[in-house]
PDB file of C-alpha atoms in Angstrom:
ATOM      1  CA  MET A 772     102.342  82.467-209.130  1.00  0.00           C
ATOM      2  CA  SER A 773     105.593  84.213-210.190  1.00  0.00           C
ATOM      3  CA  GLU A 774     108.744  84.281-207.391  1.00  0.00           C
ATOM      4  CA  ARG A 775     108.727  87.803-205.847  1.00  0.00           C
ATOM      5  CA  PHE A 776     112.132  89.451-204.884  1.00  0.00           C
ATOM      6  CA  ILE A 777     113.460  92.674-203.260  1.00  0.00           C
ATOM      7  CA  SER A 778     115.553  94.313-205.944  1.00  0.00           C
ATOM      8  CA  GLY A 779     117.235  97.363-207.002  1.00  0.00           C
ATOM      9  CA  GLU A 780     119.170  99.511-204.894  1.00  0.00           C
ATOM     10  CA  ILE A 781     119.999  99.133-201.230  1.00  0.00           C
ATOM     11  CA  HIS A 782     119.498 102.678-200.267  1.00  0.00           C
ATOM     12  CA  LYS A 783     122.032 104.477-197.897  1.00  0.00           C
ATOM     13  CA  SER A 784     119.066 105.562-195.669  1.00  0.00           C
ATOM     14  CA  LEU A 785     119.587 102.271-193.802  1.00  0.00           C
ATOM     15  CA  MET A 786     122.587 104.174-192.531  1.00  0.00           C
ATOM     16  CA  GLU A 787     119.934 106.028-190.250  1.00  0.00           C
ATOM     17  CA  LEU A 788     118.955 102.670-188.292  1.00  0.00           C
ATOM     18  CA  ARG A 789     121.858 103.489-185.816  1.00  0.00           C
ATOM     19  CA  GLN A 790     120.320 100.707-183.514  1.00  0.00           C
ATOM     20  CA  LEU A 791     119.960  98.118-185.808  1.00  0.00           C
ATOM     21  CA  GLN A 792     120.493  94.833-184.708  1.00  0.00           C
ATOM     22  CA  TYR A 793     119.231  92.203-187.107  1.00  0.00           C
ATOM     23  CA  LEU A 794     119.164  92.730-190.985  1.00  0.00           C
ATOM     24  CA  ASN A 795     118.401  89.641-193.248  1.00  0.00           C
ATOM     25  CA  LEU A 796     118.311  90.527-197.091  1.00  0.00           C
ATOM     26  CA  SER A 797     118.980  86.908-197.862  1.00  0.00           C
ATOM     27  CA  SER A 798     117.243  85.510-201.056  1.00  0.00           C
ATOM     28  CA  ASN A 799     116.262  88.589-202.894  1.00  0.00           C
ATOM     29  CA  SER A 800     117.939  89.887-205.964  1.00  0.00           C
ATOM     30  CA  PHE A 801     120.839  92.510-206.058  1.00  0.00           C
ATOM     31  CA  PRO A 802     122.621  91.090-209.301  1.00  0.00           C
ATOM     32  CA  ASP A 803     125.585  92.858-210.818  1.00  0.00           C
ATOM     33  CA  SER A 804     126.088  94.833-207.449  1.00  0.00           C
ATOM     34  CA  ASN A 805     128.545  94.929-204.812  1.00  0.00           C
ATOM     35  CA  ILE A 806     127.742  94.589-201.284  1.00  0.00           C
ATOM     36  CA  PRO A 807     127.294  98.020-199.898  1.00  0.00           C
ATOM     37  CA  GLU A 808     130.268  99.358-197.943  1.00  0.00           C
ATOM     38  CA  PHE A 809     128.058 101.653-195.761  1.00  0.00           C
ATOM     39  CA  LEU A 810     126.444  98.486-194.189  1.00  0.00           C
ATOM     40  CA  SER A 811     129.549  98.783-191.778  1.00  0.00           C
ATOM     41  CA  SER A 812     128.282 101.935-190.252  1.00  0.00           C
ATOM     42  CA  LEU A 813     125.485  99.793-188.606  1.00  0.00           C
ATOM     43  CA  SER A 814     127.776  99.244-185.565  1.00  0.00           C
ATOM     44  CA  ASN A 815     125.196  97.665-183.579  1.00  0.00           C
ATOM     45  CA  LEU A 816     124.228  94.875-185.740  1.00  0.00           C
ATOM     46  CA  ARG A 817     124.533  91.370-184.382  1.00  0.00           C
ATOM     47  CA  TYR A 818     123.158  89.327-186.974  1.00  0.00           C
ATOM     48  CA  LEU A 819     123.784  89.953-190.990  1.00  0.00           C
ATOM     49  CA  ASP A 820     122.442  87.585-193.878  1.00  0.00           C
ATOM     50  CA  LEU A 821     123.102  88.687-197.327  1.00  0.00           C
ATOM     51  CA  SER A 822     123.138  85.072-198.641  1.00  0.00           C
ATOM     52  CA  SER A 823     121.864  83.870-202.182  1.00  0.00           C
ATOM     53  CA  CYS A 824     121.342  87.807-203.293  1.00  0.00           C
ATOM     54  CA  GLY A 825     123.483  87.789-206.582  1.00  0.00           C
ATOM     55  CA  PHE A 826     126.088  90.136-205.015  1.00  0.00           C
ATOM     56  CA  ASP A 827     129.312  90.285-206.982  1.00  0.00           C
ATOM     57  CA  GLY A 828     132.884  91.954-206.254  1.00  0.00           C
ATOM     58  CA  LYS A 829     134.650  91.953-202.665  1.00  0.00           C
ATOM     59  CA  ILE A 830     133.323  91.842-199.051  1.00  0.00           C
ATOM     60  CA  PRO A 831     134.071  95.137-197.844  1.00  0.00           C
ATOM     61  CA  THR A 832     136.994  95.262-195.721  1.00  0.00           C
ATOM     62  CA  GLN A 833     135.169  97.763-193.374  1.00  0.00           C
ATOM     63  CA  PHE A 834     133.010  94.483-192.183  1.00  0.00           C
ATOM     64  CA  GLY A 835     135.940  94.130-189.766  1.00  0.00           C
ATOM     65  CA  SER A 836     134.596  96.941-187.572  1.00  0.00           C
ATOM     66  CA  LEU A 837     131.319  95.197-186.816  1.00  0.00           C
ATOM     67  CA  PHE A 838     132.605  94.235-183.341  1.00  0.00           C
ATOM     68  CA  HIS A 839     129.239  93.379-181.928  1.00  0.00           C
ATOM     69  CA  LEU A 840     128.416  90.799-184.986  1.00  0.00           C
ATOM     70  CA  LYS A 841     127.605  87.407-183.795  1.00  0.00           C
ATOM     71  CA  TYR A 842     126.210  85.605-187.411  1.00  0.00           C
ATOM     72  CA  LEU A 843     127.628  86.365-190.667  1.00  0.00           C
ATOM     73  CA  ASN A 844     126.266  84.839-193.969  1.00  0.00           C
ATOM     74  CA  LEU A 845     127.496  85.684-197.471  1.00  0.00           C
ATOM     75  CA  ALA A 846     127.040  82.048-199.035  1.00  0.00           C
ATOM     76  CA  GLY A 847     125.561  81.609-202.533  1.00  0.00           C
ATOM     77  CA  ASN A 848     126.862  84.873-204.147  1.00  0.00           C
ATOM     78  CA  PHE A 849     129.420  85.505-206.963  1.00  0.00           C
ATOM     79  CA  LEU A 850     131.638  87.247-204.224  1.00  0.00           C
ATOM     80  CA  GLU A 851     135.465  87.195-205.375  1.00  0.00           C
ATOM     81  CA  GLY A 852     138.889  88.064-204.581  1.00  0.00           C
ATOM     82  CA  GLN A 853     140.387  87.142-200.915  1.00  0.00           C
ATOM     83  CA  ILE A 854     138.682  86.545-197.779  1.00  0.00           C
ATOM     84  CA  PRO A 855     139.683  89.892-195.884  1.00  0.00           C
ATOM     85  CA  ARG A 856     141.821  89.376-193.085  1.00  0.00           C
ATOM     86  CA  GLN A 857     139.844  92.140-191.156  1.00  0.00           C
ATOM     87  CA  LEU A 858     136.984  89.377-190.674  1.00  0.00           C
ATOM     88  CA  GLY A 859     139.641  88.106-187.794  1.00  0.00           C
ATOM     89  CA  ASN A 860     138.605  91.277-185.856  1.00  0.00           C
ATOM     90  CA  LEU A 861     135.096  90.076-185.254  1.00  0.00           C
ATOM     91  CA  CYS A 862     135.913  88.655-182.002  1.00  0.00           C
ATOM     92  CA  GLN A 863     132.069  88.018-181.059  1.00  0.00           C
ATOM     93  CA  LEU A 864     131.609  86.058-184.149  1.00  0.00           C
ATOM     94  CA  GLN A 865     129.924  82.704-183.758  1.00  0.00           C
ATOM     95  CA  HIS A 866     128.525  81.894-187.319  1.00  0.00           C
ATOM     96  CA  LEU A 867     130.486  82.639-190.378  1.00  0.00           C
ATOM     97  CA  ASP A 868     129.306  81.034-193.877  1.00  0.00           C
ATOM     98  CA  LEU A 869     131.346  82.094-196.889  1.00  0.00           C
ATOM     99  CA  SER A 870     130.255  79.164-198.941  1.00  0.00           C
ATOM    100  CA  TYR A 871     129.590  78.736-202.594  1.00  0.00           C
ATOM    101  CA  ASN A 872     131.168  81.762-204.091  1.00  0.00           C
ATOM    102  CA  THR A 873     134.538  82.302-205.839  1.00  0.00           C
ATOM    103  CA  PHE A 874     137.024  83.213-203.293  1.00  0.00           C
ATOM    104  CA  GLU A 875     140.458  82.806-204.129  1.00  0.00           C
ATOM    105  CA  GLY A 876     143.846  82.570-202.515  1.00  0.00           C
ATOM    106  CA  ASN A 877     144.936  81.606-198.972  1.00  0.00           C
ATOM    107  CA  ILE A 878     142.382  81.006-195.986  1.00  0.00           C
ATOM    108  CA  PRO A 879     143.741  84.152-193.988  1.00  0.00           C
ATOM    109  CA  ILE A 880     145.256  83.416-190.793  1.00  0.00           C
ATOM    110  CA  GLN A 881     143.304  86.021-188.720  1.00  0.00           C
ATOM    111  CA  LEU A 882     140.226  83.717-189.047  1.00  0.00           C
ATOM    112  CA  GLY A 883     142.002  81.765-186.001  1.00  0.00           C
ATOM    113  CA  ASN A 884     141.227  84.967-183.838  1.00  0.00           C
ATOM    114  CA  LEU A 885     137.744  84.398-183.608  1.00  0.00           C
ATOM    115  CA  SER A 886     137.518  82.244-180.527  1.00  0.00           C
ATOM    116  CA  GLN A 887     133.813  82.382-180.403  1.00  0.00           C
ATOM    117  CA  LEU A 888     133.102  80.793-183.927  1.00  0.00           C
ATOM    118  CA  GLN A 889     130.810  77.764-183.553  1.00  0.00           C
ATOM    119  CA  TYR A 890     130.492  77.517-187.189  1.00  0.00           C
ATOM    120  CA  LEU A 891     132.576  78.070-190.317  1.00  0.00           C
ATOM    121  CA  ASP A 892     131.859  77.010-193.637  1.00  0.00           C
ATOM    122  CA  LEU A 893     134.346  77.580-196.707  1.00  0.00           C
ATOM    123  CA  ARG A 894     133.210  74.890-199.134  1.00  0.00           C
ATOM    124  CA  GLY A 895     132.575  75.960-202.848  1.00  0.00           C
ATOM    125  CA  ASN A 896     135.010  78.392-203.589  1.00  0.00           C
ATOM    126  CA  ASP A 897     138.420  78.679-205.131  1.00  0.00           C
ATOM    127  CA  LEU A 898     140.820  78.718-202.507  1.00  0.00           C
ATOM    128  CA  GLU A 899     144.336  77.193-202.556  1.00  0.00           C
ATOM    129  CA  GLY A 900     147.259  76.462-200.226  1.00  0.00           C
ATOM    130  CA  ASN A 901     147.103  75.005-197.145  1.00  0.00           C
ATOM    131  CA  ILE A 902     144.491  75.358-194.155  1.00  0.00           C
ATOM    132  CA  PRO A 903     146.255  77.433-191.752  1.00  0.00           C
ATOM    133  CA  SER A 904     147.059  75.623-188.554  1.00  0.00           C
ATOM    134  CA  GLN A 905     145.624  78.885-186.413  1.00  0.00           C
ATOM    135  CA  LEU A 906     142.339  77.222-187.268  1.00  0.00           C
ATOM    136  CA  GLY A 907     143.452  74.986-184.573  1.00  0.00           C
ATOM    137  CA  ASN A 908     142.517  77.991-181.873  1.00  0.00           C
ATOM    138  CA  LEU A 909     139.233  77.380-182.467  1.00  0.00           C
ATOM    139  CA  SER A 910     138.138  75.373-179.644  1.00  0.00           C
ATOM    140  CA  ASN A 911     134.762  76.115-179.502  1.00  0.00           C
ATOM    141  CA  LEU A 912     133.948  75.256-183.214  1.00  0.00           C
ATOM    142  CA  HIS A 913     131.153  72.899-183.515  1.00  0.00           C
ATOM    143  CA  GLU A 914     130.820  72.383-187.294  1.00  0.00           C
ATOM    144  CA  LEU A 915     133.405  72.880-189.920  1.00  0.00           C
ATOM    145  CA  TYR A 916     132.929  72.609-193.594  1.00  0.00           C
ATOM    146  CA  ILE A 917     135.717  73.129-195.944  1.00  0.00           C
ATOM    147  CA  GLY A 918     137.488  71.643-199.152  1.00  0.00           C
ATOM    148  CA  ASP A 919     139.602  72.042-202.453  1.00  0.00           C
ATOM    149  CA  VAL A 920     142.443  73.132-200.283  1.00  0.00           C
ATOM    150  CA  LYS A 921     145.616  71.068-198.414  1.00  0.00           C
ATOM    151  CA  ILE A 922     145.092  70.151-194.821  1.00  0.00           C
ATOM    152  CA  GLY A 923     148.331  71.909-193.403  1.00  0.00           C
ATOM    153  CA  ASP A 924     150.674  71.023-190.637  1.00  0.00           C
ATOM    154  CA  GLY A 925     149.591  67.529-191.098  1.00  0.00           C
ATOM    155  CA  GLY A 926     146.435  68.175-189.644  1.00  0.00           C
ATOM    156  CA  GLN A 927     147.682  68.363-186.317  1.00  0.00           C
ATOM    157  CA  TRP A 928     145.707  71.540-185.653  1.00  0.00           C
ATOM    158  CA  LEU A 929     142.458  69.038-185.695  1.00  0.00           C
ATOM    159  CA  SER A 930     143.210  67.840-182.535  1.00  0.00           C
ATOM    160  CA  ASN A 931     142.792  71.007-180.855  1.00  0.00           C
ATOM    161  CA  LEU A 932     138.979  71.380-182.018  1.00  0.00           C
ATOM    162  CA  ILE A 933     137.722  69.501-179.143  1.00  0.00           C
ATOM    163  CA  SER A 934     133.790  70.717-179.298  1.00  0.00           C
ATOM    164  CA  LEU A 935     133.752  69.699-183.043  1.00  0.00           C
ATOM    165  CA  THR A 936     130.720  67.689-183.550  1.00  0.00           C
ATOM    166  CA  HIS A 937     130.224  68.064-187.762  1.00  0.00           C
ATOM    167  CA  LEU A 938     133.491  67.938-189.928  1.00  0.00           C
ATOM    168  CA  TYR A 939     133.036  67.858-193.623  1.00  0.00           C
ATOM    169  CA  MET A 940     136.091  67.707-195.950  1.00  0.00           C
ATOM    170  CA  THR A 941     135.868  66.958-199.444  1.00  0.00           C
ATOM    171  CA  SER A 942     138.414  66.988-202.260  1.00  0.00           C
ATOM    172  CA  ILE A 943     141.494  67.159-199.784  1.00  0.00           C
ATOM    173  CA  SER A 944     143.752  64.935-201.295  1.00  0.00           C
ATOM    174  CA  ASN A 945     146.681  65.128-198.594  1.00  0.00           C
ATOM    175  CA  LEU A 946     145.082  63.644-195.505  1.00  0.00           C
ATOM    176  CA  TYR A 947     147.650  61.267-194.750  1.00  0.00           C
ATOM    177  CA  HIS A 948     147.780  60.781-190.711  1.00  0.00           C
ATOM    178  CA  SER A 949     144.545  63.195-190.483  1.00  0.00           C
ATOM    179  CA  PRO A 950     141.976  60.362-189.751  1.00  0.00           C
ATOM    180  CA  GLN A 951     143.920  59.142-186.834  1.00  0.00           C
ATOM    181  CA  ILE A 952     143.914  62.709-185.590  1.00  0.00           C
ATOM    182  CA  ILE A 953     140.035  63.005-186.186  1.00  0.00           C
ATOM    183  CA  GLY A 954     139.101  59.863-184.545  1.00  0.00           C
ATOM    184  CA  LYS A 955     140.220  61.187-181.541  1.00  0.00           C
ATOM    185  CA  LEU A 956     138.073  64.011-181.910  1.00  0.00           C
ATOM    186  CA  PRO A 957     135.460  63.357-178.336  1.00  0.00           C
ATOM    187  CA  GLU A 958     132.293  65.160-179.717  1.00  0.00           C
ATOM    188  CA  LEU A 959     132.226  64.160-183.482  1.00  0.00           C
ATOM    189  CA  ARG A 960     128.856  63.157-184.439  1.00  0.00           C
ATOM    190  CA  GLU A 961     128.973  63.785-188.195  1.00  0.00           C
ATOM    191  CA  LEU A 962     131.850  62.793-190.688  1.00  0.00           C
ATOM    192  CA  SER A 963     132.265  63.403-194.152  1.00  0.00           C
ATOM    193  CA  LEU A 964     135.432  62.891-196.392  1.00  0.00           C
ATOM    194  CA  LEU A 965     134.315  63.174-199.795  1.00  0.00           C
ATOM    195  CA  ASN A 966     136.432  62.723-202.655  1.00  0.00           C
ATOM    196  CA  CYS A 967     139.710  62.659-200.482  1.00  0.00           C
ATOM    197  CA  SER A 968     141.656  60.027-202.421  1.00  0.00           C
ATOM    198  CA  LEU A 969     141.434  57.349-199.510  1.00  0.00           C
ATOM    199  CA  THR A 970     142.133  53.921-200.199  1.00  0.00           C
ATOM    200  CA  ASP A 971     142.277  50.522-198.967  1.00  0.00           C
ATOM    201  CA  ILE A 972     146.079  50.483-198.463  1.00  0.00           C
ATOM    202  CA  PHE A 973     145.390  53.458-196.590  1.00  0.00           C
ATOM    203  CA  PHE A 974     142.990  52.024-193.862  1.00  0.00           C
ATOM    204  CA  LEU A 975     145.056  48.940-193.674  1.00  0.00           C
ATOM    205  CA  SER A 976     147.897  50.838-192.392  1.00  0.00           C
ATOM    206  CA  LEU A 977     145.667  52.414-189.510  1.00  0.00           C
ATOM    207  CA  ARG A 978     145.248  50.492-186.050  1.00  0.00           C
ATOM    208  CA  PRO A 979     141.222  50.317-185.644  1.00  0.00           C
ATOM    209  CA  SER A 980     141.996  50.769-181.952  1.00  0.00           C
ATOM    210  CA  ILE A 981     143.131  54.411-182.334  1.00  0.00           C
ATOM    211  CA  PHE A 982     139.888  55.493-183.194  1.00  0.00           C
ATOM    212  CA  ASN A 983     137.585  56.479-180.226  1.00  0.00           C
ATOM    213  CA  PHE A 984     134.574  57.915-181.621  1.00  0.00           C
ATOM    214  CA  SER A 985     132.368  54.617-181.385  1.00  0.00           C
ATOM    215  CA  THR A 986     129.986  56.097-178.893  1.00  0.00           C
ATOM    216  CA  SER A 987     129.218  59.746-180.538  1.00  0.00           C
ATOM    217  CA  LEU A 988     129.485  58.944-184.427  1.00  0.00           C
ATOM    218  CA  THR A 989     126.059  58.965-186.052  1.00  0.00           C
ATOM    219  CA  VAL A 990     126.985  59.771-189.965  1.00  0.00           C
ATOM    220  CA  LEU A 991     129.897  58.692-191.626  1.00  0.00           C
ATOM    221  CA  ASP A 992     130.272  59.434-195.394  1.00  0.00           C
ATOM    222  CA  LEU A 993     133.330  58.080-197.363  1.00  0.00           C
ATOM    223  CA  SER A 994     131.728  58.561-200.664  1.00  0.00           C
ATOM    224  CA  GLN A 995     133.846  59.214-203.788  1.00  0.00           C
ATOM    225  CA  ASN A 996     136.862  57.566-202.779  1.00  0.00           C
ATOM    226  CA  THR A 997     138.684  54.350-204.202  1.00  0.00           C
ATOM    227  CA  LEU A 998     137.426  52.235-201.762  1.00  0.00           C
ATOM    228  CA  LYS A 999     137.076  48.444-203.073  1.00  0.00           C
ATOM    229  CA  SER A1000     137.321  46.060-200.235  1.00  0.00           C
ATOM    230  CA  THR A1001     135.439  45.658-197.293  1.00  0.00           C
ATOM    231  CA  VAL A1002     138.509  46.885-195.198  1.00  0.00           C
ATOM    232  CA  ILE A1003     136.668  49.755-194.308  1.00  0.00           C
ATOM    233  CA  PHE A1004     134.521  47.695-192.116  1.00  0.00           C
ATOM    234  CA  GLN A1005     137.212  46.795-189.847  1.00  0.00           C
ATOM    235  CA  TRP A1006     137.630  50.446-189.293  1.00  0.00           C
ATOM    236  CA  VAL A1007     134.122  50.959-188.107  1.00  0.00           C
ATOM    237  CA  ALA A1008     133.753  47.486-186.269  1.00  0.00           C
ATOM    238  CA  ASN A1009     133.811  49.107-182.724  1.00  0.00           C
ATOM    239  CA  PHE A1010     130.791  51.830-183.769  1.00  0.00           C
ATOM    240  CA  THR A1011     127.731  51.313-181.520  1.00  0.00           C
TER     241      THR A1011
END
């Protein structure tokens, strides 16, 4: 049985559904199409999922006017350009997934305005520069997935993410003292630091006693680093 998708044009007649709160078009087929700007006129939307649809082009800046939006998923498309700073206007947003596109440029500092955000996924893009310290304002954030950028501010902003339970970082080569900060996050359950140039020498320079997540951490993934000895077991010795 062949797979079937919704495809073709997303018609402007959707604009007539003024009270629409939930729109899920994920895993359909709209290749070589931009995300329709008119979706921003659906001002009552709470949930918008356009993931894995084959969209290209840029995120419409008009999406910054969807003030009631709590869930936005644009993952797995071919979206490009910079992440619009206007997304920082979505003050009720709790879930933002922009992963596995081709976004470039810096992470906008305005994402630090999303005080209700609980889930943020930016991995699998072509972002550059430092992670802005303003992300430290996201004290309600539970899950953070990010990669291929620099940590920024020595990672001090991470210490403010007191609700964080899942932290996934990949290909971040300037962690320096950040693991000491990460180790003090009180609710952390899953930690992945993949391909982050961590070495035995780095862990030998740390005191195991500085880490206090022995009662919360359940998953630790340090794969694709250059750890060659058993020194890492000293770091995790107190884990229960």
